[in-house]
Every structure is written in structure tokens, then in C-alpha cells.
Amino acid sequence: MNIPETGVPRIVVIGGGFAGISFIKKLQKQKVQIVLFDRHNYHTFQPLLYQVSTAGLEPDSIAYPLRKIFRKNTDFHFRMAEVESINTENNTISTSIGSLRYDYLVIATGTRTNFFGNKSIAENSMPMKTVPQALNIRSLILQNIEKADITADERERKSLLNFVIAGAGPTGVELAGALAEFRKGILENDYPELDEDEMQVHLIEGQNRVLPPMSETVSKKAQKFLQDLGVQLHLETFISDYDGKIVTTKDGKKFETATFIWAAGVTGAPIKGIDGEALVERANRYKVDGFNKIKGFENIYALGDIALMETTEFPKGHPQVAQPAIQQGKNLGKNFRKMLKGDKMEPFKYFDKGTMATVGRNKAVVDIGKMHFGGAIAWFLWMFVHLWFLVGFRNRVVTFFNWTYSYINYDRAARLIIRPFKKS
Ligand SMILES: Cc1cc2nc3c(=O)[nH]c(=O)nc-3n(C[C@H](O)[C@H](O)[C@H](O)COP(=O)(O)OP(=O)(O)OC[C@H]3O[C@@H](n4cnc5c(N)ncnc54)[C@H](O)[C@@H]3O)c2cc1C
């Protein structure tokens, strides 16, 4: 792997997501060697993946090279590789490019899409967890609209223009809103031969309201925003199958569609080698103590979505969103500095900064403490917060410019089929 032994403790970090990068940033001038592994050579800002899927942003606005983030770190090494297993007895990891010894291991591998064991849905639906998957969705949406424009078969056209999304959490709601806006802003201008009303957006949710993790007040507001945009909501509806043509629900409803997007759940992405009481199998998350140390190990830590820290306030672990990952990463970074100086570590304490989701132009909802509101102010706040947390100055400027341009022109400028999607 071409990583030198420098005589200082080696910290191996798996995953360059929010948690991994926040941790490493805190160790910039410390006497440690850091080796970061990720299967991608970039950090992905997952909250804006839906904008890539719906042609609102180019993928390079929401991704950032990992090597560049840590340019100023000394004794930092990035390797693009899949980490395959951990050997806790001899403190090594095995990866797609070889094995490496660690003194400390920090696992920040996040989650993967959860299809709840349904093979046909896993094979035929479109998940949205990575940049390549978001680009697949973008291509498929555009390819299907192009096909709909030329087919004389009415049933086929309806299926091509029927968009079905599973899961009305923030991702599903944001996707549905963006697609509904696509119909209003783009379809009627770019495809004069198509009837705007033929494009349908269905959002299917098992629970009795949209945005289940948020307050009921904002959930009702979001529901109203979605209905105003013409999204068809199907609550308390469970999907049982998708064979590539028809989505079937448990209560017998059928939706013929060529685009079925799965945004209905995630599960942890643990690595082979740590199991038993250290792994909570129902969630696929590592059980950690108040310092993010994995139960039963002295030198292995887990951060972010993959870590399950049971507290009185969060008996099932912290929510799998960006803030706990960022805050845990920072806290563990500070604790490593303390440990290197021989000081006492501080346990993790989560500061809930609130939750927000956007449905569309001037339509977002926000929960902050006891405040629950929606509308234009919430939308501007949503934009500000997302710009603030985007990694890289260039990405912020480009995204801000794109959003301003789209706001003025009702446009989604990235509607390009550059790498056509082919079902494998
Ligand atoms: C579509 C979508 C929308 C979201 N929207 C929001 C939102 O609006 N607000 C919010 O707060 N949160 C949102 N989230 C959740 C948020 O993105 C996560 O909570 C956050 O990314 C968790 O950070 P993390 O560092 O734990 O994991 P991640 O950010 O997922 O990073 C994990 C990293 O580990 C790498 N990795 C995993 N396994 C391996 C392996 N075996 N070998 C090598 N590399 C590996 C991955 O490539 C990835 O880079 C969203 C998530 C998704 C998918």
C-alpha cells in the first residue's frame, strides 16, 4: 500500500463521510499517522443527492475529493479501496488493495439501502445512496420522458410518465416535490407534444403521515405542499413487489411504472470481523459506549450512522442523519488529542440543531426545538444551511449560482443524458 511506518500511532479510518472527515479534521497537527480508506475518492453530500437525480445540480457540486480536504495534514494517507474485513486479534484490516496494521481503528462506514429482503425490489428499483446511483436515476427519468415523447402506445406512454417513489421520509418527499416541479417547469416547455397531466408522481408511505421523523405540524404542512404540487400520496400503504413494470402493494393496488425509486430505508454497513454483542443485528450498527468505543474493544471506535449509542434520550441510538455523525466525529477527534496528552476523555453529548426538509420552491418545513414552521422562510433557511455544510468553497458558489438561476428561470439546467442508464 506504500504507507510508511513513521513511529507514531497509526489511526486507520474507514469511511470519508461526515463522521470520518469531521474526526480527521480535528487531528491536523497531532503526532499521529492517519490512513483513510473509502471506496470512492470523494466525499458525498448525501442530502443533495436528490438534486442530482432530478437534474437540479451537477454531481461535482455535491462531491469533493477526499485527498484535497486533507491537503494540509501531515502524515495523512488516503487509499481508494473497499475494506473487506477486520482481524481484531492481530489488529489488521484486509482491503481490496492489501492488508494494513492499525493501532487504532475508526469505523465510519455509514449505511446502505435496505430492501428488507425483497429480492425483486432490490433487482428492479432505483436506490439513491451514491452519486452513480443518483446519476442513474437522472438518466432513467430523462430517457423515459424521451421515449414517452415518441411512442404511439398510450399504455406505454403512461407507464413511462408515471413516477413512483417508495418512502415519504425527507428523501422521498424531496424527490417527489422536485419531480412535480419538473413537470410544471420543464415538461410543458421542452416537450410540447406531451400532455403535462399525463406525468404522474406517486409517493407511497407505510405510516399514516409524510416525514414521520418530524413533528405532526410540519408533516401536515409538507403534505399540503405536496398536494398543491399535484403529488399523489398513498399513506398506510405497503409495497410488496416490483417486477420491473408494476409496483404492487399489500392492499392490492397496482402502479404501472418504468421508474420506481426506492427511498424507503437504510441499514448499517458493518464490516466482517466484528460481531457478537458488539453488533446490533436488527439495525446492523455497532454498539458503542459514551466515547464511541465499540463494546468489548479497547482500540476500535465507530462513528455516525454505523454507531449505536444507547442513551436515556435516544434508547435506540441517535437518528441516522448528518449532525450526530459530524458531532461524534468532532468529539472523538478532540478526545484523541486529549488521550495523546494523557488527559481525560469527554463523553459524547448530542446537540439537536433541528430538522428540515424541502418540498419545492418556497416550500420547506423546519423543526427547531419548540418551533415548527414551513413556507418561504423555511426554504431560505434550508438553502442557507445546505450551502453552509457543503464541503468546498467552489461547490458552495456553484450551487448558490445554480439555485439562483433556477429560481429566476424555473429551470433545472443539468437535464443531460450523459451516461445512459442500462439495466444490468
Ligand atoms: C439520499 C439521502 C438524503 C439524506 N438527506 C439528509 C438530510 O437532508 N439531512 C441529514 O441530516 N441527513 C440526511 N441524510 C443522512 C446523512 O447523509 C447521513 O446520516 C450521514 O451521511 C452519515 O454520515 P456517516 O459519516 O456516518 O456516513 P456516510 O456519510 O454514509 O459515509 C460513509 C462512507 O464510508 C464509505 N464506505 C462504506 N463502507 C465502506 C467499505 N467497506 N470500504 C470503504 N469505504 C466504505 C462510503 O463510501 C462513504 O463515503 C441523507 C442520506 C441519504 C442517503
Tab-separated table of N, CA, C and O in Angstrom, residues 14 85-94 100-103 105 107 271-275 278 286 294-301:
chain	number	residue	atom	x	y	z
A	14	ILE	N	-12.078	4.159	8.393
A	14	ILE	CA	-12.800	3.586	7.239
A	14	ILE	C	-14.030	4.441	6.987
A	14	ILE	O	-14.952	4.468	7.807
A	85	SER	N	-12.522	-6.853	5.519
A	85	SER	CA	-12.686	-7.489	6.828
A	85	SER	C	-11.696	-6.902	7.834
A	85	SER	O	-10.717	-6.233	7.466
A	86	ILE	N	-11.988	-7.185	9.106
A	86	ILE	CA	-11.136	-6.693	10.193
A	86	ILE	C	-10.680	-7.909	10.993
A	86	ILE	O	-11.495	-8.779	11.303
A	87	ASN	N	-9.379	-7.957	11.293
A	87	ASN	CA	-8.883	-9.016	12.168
A	87	ASN	C	-8.509	-8.361	13.496
A	87	ASN	O	-7.477	-7.695	13.607
A	88	THR	N	-9.384	-8.534	14.483
A	88	THR	CA	-9.177	-7.798	15.743
A	88	THR	C	-8.086	-8.450	16.603
A	88	THR	O	-7.631	-7.850	17.569
A	89	GLU	N	-7.709	-9.692	16.257
A	89	GLU	CA	-6.669	-10.344	17.074
A	89	GLU	C	-5.288	-9.806	16.762
A	89	GLU	O	-4.485	-9.573	17.655
A	90	ASN	N	-5.015	-9.615	15.462
A	90	ASN	CA	-3.688	-9.052	15.167
A	90	ASN	C	-3.761	-7.604	14.660
A	90	ASN	O	-2.812	-7.098	14.077
A	91	ASN	N	-4.891	-6.943	14.921
A	91	ASN	CA	-5.049	-5.515	14.609
A	91	ASN	C	-4.719	-5.186	13.146
A	91	ASN	O	-3.897	-4.301	12.864
A	92	THR	N	-5.365	-5.891	12.238
A	92	THR	CA	-5.160	-5.580	10.818
A	92	THR	C	-6.510	-5.503	10.108
A	92	THR	O	-7.494	-6.069	10.570
A	93	ILE	N	-6.499	-4.791	8.978
A	93	ILE	CA	-7.689	-4.817	8.115
A	93	ILE	C	-7.275	-5.380	6.764
A	93	ILE	O	-6.124	-5.213	6.343
A	94	SER	N	-8.221	-6.063	6.105
A	94	SER	CA	-7.971	-6.540	4.734
A	94	SER	C	-8.800	-5.700	3.793
A	94	SER	O	-9.989	-5.475	4.052
A	100	LEU	N	-3.423	-3.990	6.148
A	100	LEU	CA	-2.696	-2.934	6.864
A	100	LEU	C	-2.899	-3.092	8.369
A	100	LEU	O	-4.002	-3.389	8.835
A	101	ARG	N	-1.817	-2.851	9.122
A	101	ARG	CA	-1.885	-2.893	10.582
A	101	ARG	C	-2.407	-1.553	11.095
A	101	ARG	O	-2.172	-0.525	10.476
A	102	TYR	N	-3.145	-1.601	12.197
A	102	TYR	CA	-3.579	-0.346	12.828
A	102	TYR	C	-3.250	-0.364	14.314
A	102	TYR	O	-3.141	-1.442	14.924
A	103	ASP	N	-3.072	0.823	14.893
A	103	ASP	CA	-3.018	0.933	16.353
A	103	ASP	C	-4.423	1.248	16.866
A	103	ASP	O	-4.860	0.710	17.871
A	105	LEU	N	-8.511	1.884	15.304
A	105	LEU	CA	-9.369	1.765	14.122
A	105	LEU	C	-10.648	2.556	14.359
A	105	LEU	O	-11.277	2.416	15.416
A	107	ILE	N	-14.295	3.202	12.634
A	107	ILE	CA	-15.197	2.734	11.565
A	107	ILE	C	-16.307	3.766	11.386
A	107	ILE	O	-17.048	4.066	12.321
A	271	ILE	N	-18.621	-4.154	8.808
A	271	ILE	CA	-17.581	-4.897	8.085
A	271	ILE	C	-17.353	-6.228	8.785
A	271	ILE	O	-17.391	-6.291	10.024
A	272	LYS	N	-17.108	-7.253	7.986
A	272	LYS	CA	-16.891	-8.599	8.539
A	272	LYS	C	-15.755	-8.582	9.574
A	272	LYS	O	-14.735	-7.933	9.364
A	273	GLY	N	-15.953	-9.284	10.687
A	273	GLY	CA	-14.853	-9.396	11.659
A	273	GLY	C	-15.229	-8.896	13.045
A	273	GLY	O	-14.569	-9.215	14.021
A	274	ILE	N	-16.286	-8.066	13.103
A	274	ILE	CA	-16.749	-7.619	14.422
A	274	ILE	C	-18.220	-7.982	14.525
A	274	ILE	O	-19.050	-7.473	13.757
A	275	ASP	N	-18.527	-8.920	15.408
A	275	ASP	CA	-19.951	-9.278	15.551
A	275	ASP	C	-20.244	-9.603	17.011
A	275	ASP	O	-19.724	-8.935	17.889
A	278	ALA	N	-21.105	-6.928	20.015
A	278	ALA	CA	-20.689	-5.605	19.528
A	278	ALA	C	-21.564	-5.127	18.368
A	278	ALA	O	-21.561	-3.945	18.026
A	286	TYR	N	-22.937	-0.877	15.152
A	286	TYR	CA	-22.058	-1.277	16.247
A	286	TYR	C	-22.494	-0.604	17.550
A	286	TYR	O	-22.735	0.611	17.564
A	294	ILE	N	-16.280	0.788	20.542
A	294	ILE	CA	-17.139	-0.384	20.334
A	294	ILE	C	-17.028	-1.322	21.535
A	294	ILE	O	-15.916	-1.602	22.020
A	295	LYS	N	-18.196	-1.779	22.007
A	295	LYS	CA	-18.253	-2.652	23.187
A	295	LYS	C	-17.328	-3.859	23.022
A	295	LYS	O	-17.376	-4.557	22.007
A	296	GLY	N	-16.455	-4.052	24.005
A	296	GLY	CA	-15.582	-5.230	24.005
A	296	GLY	C	-14.211	-4.984	23.391
A	296	GLY	O	-13.380	-5.886	23.342
A	297	PHE	N	-13.968	-3.774	22.892
A	297	PHE	CA	-12.662	-3.478	22.273
A	297	PHE	C	-12.053	-2.228	22.906
A	297	PHE	O	-12.768	-1.306	23.291
A	298	GLU	N	-10.735	-2.197	22.962
A	298	GLU	CA	-10.064	-1.056	23.571
A	298	GLU	C	-9.582	-0.033	22.546
A	298	GLU	O	-9.376	1.134	22.864
A	299	ASN	N	-9.391	-0.480	21.301
A	299	ASN	CA	-8.796	0.426	20.303
A	299	ASN	C	-9.637	0.537	19.023
A	299	ASN	O	-9.140	0.948	17.979
A	300	ILE	N	-10.932	0.171	19.123
A	300	ILE	CA	-11.790	0.273	17.925
A	300	ILE	C	-13.023	1.122	18.242
A	300	ILE	O	-13.722	0.882	19.228
A	301	TYR	N	-13.258	2.101	17.380
A	301	TYR	CA	-14.348	3.051	17.595
A	301	TYR	C	-15.278	3.024	16.379
A	301	TYR	O	-14.863	2.679	15.273
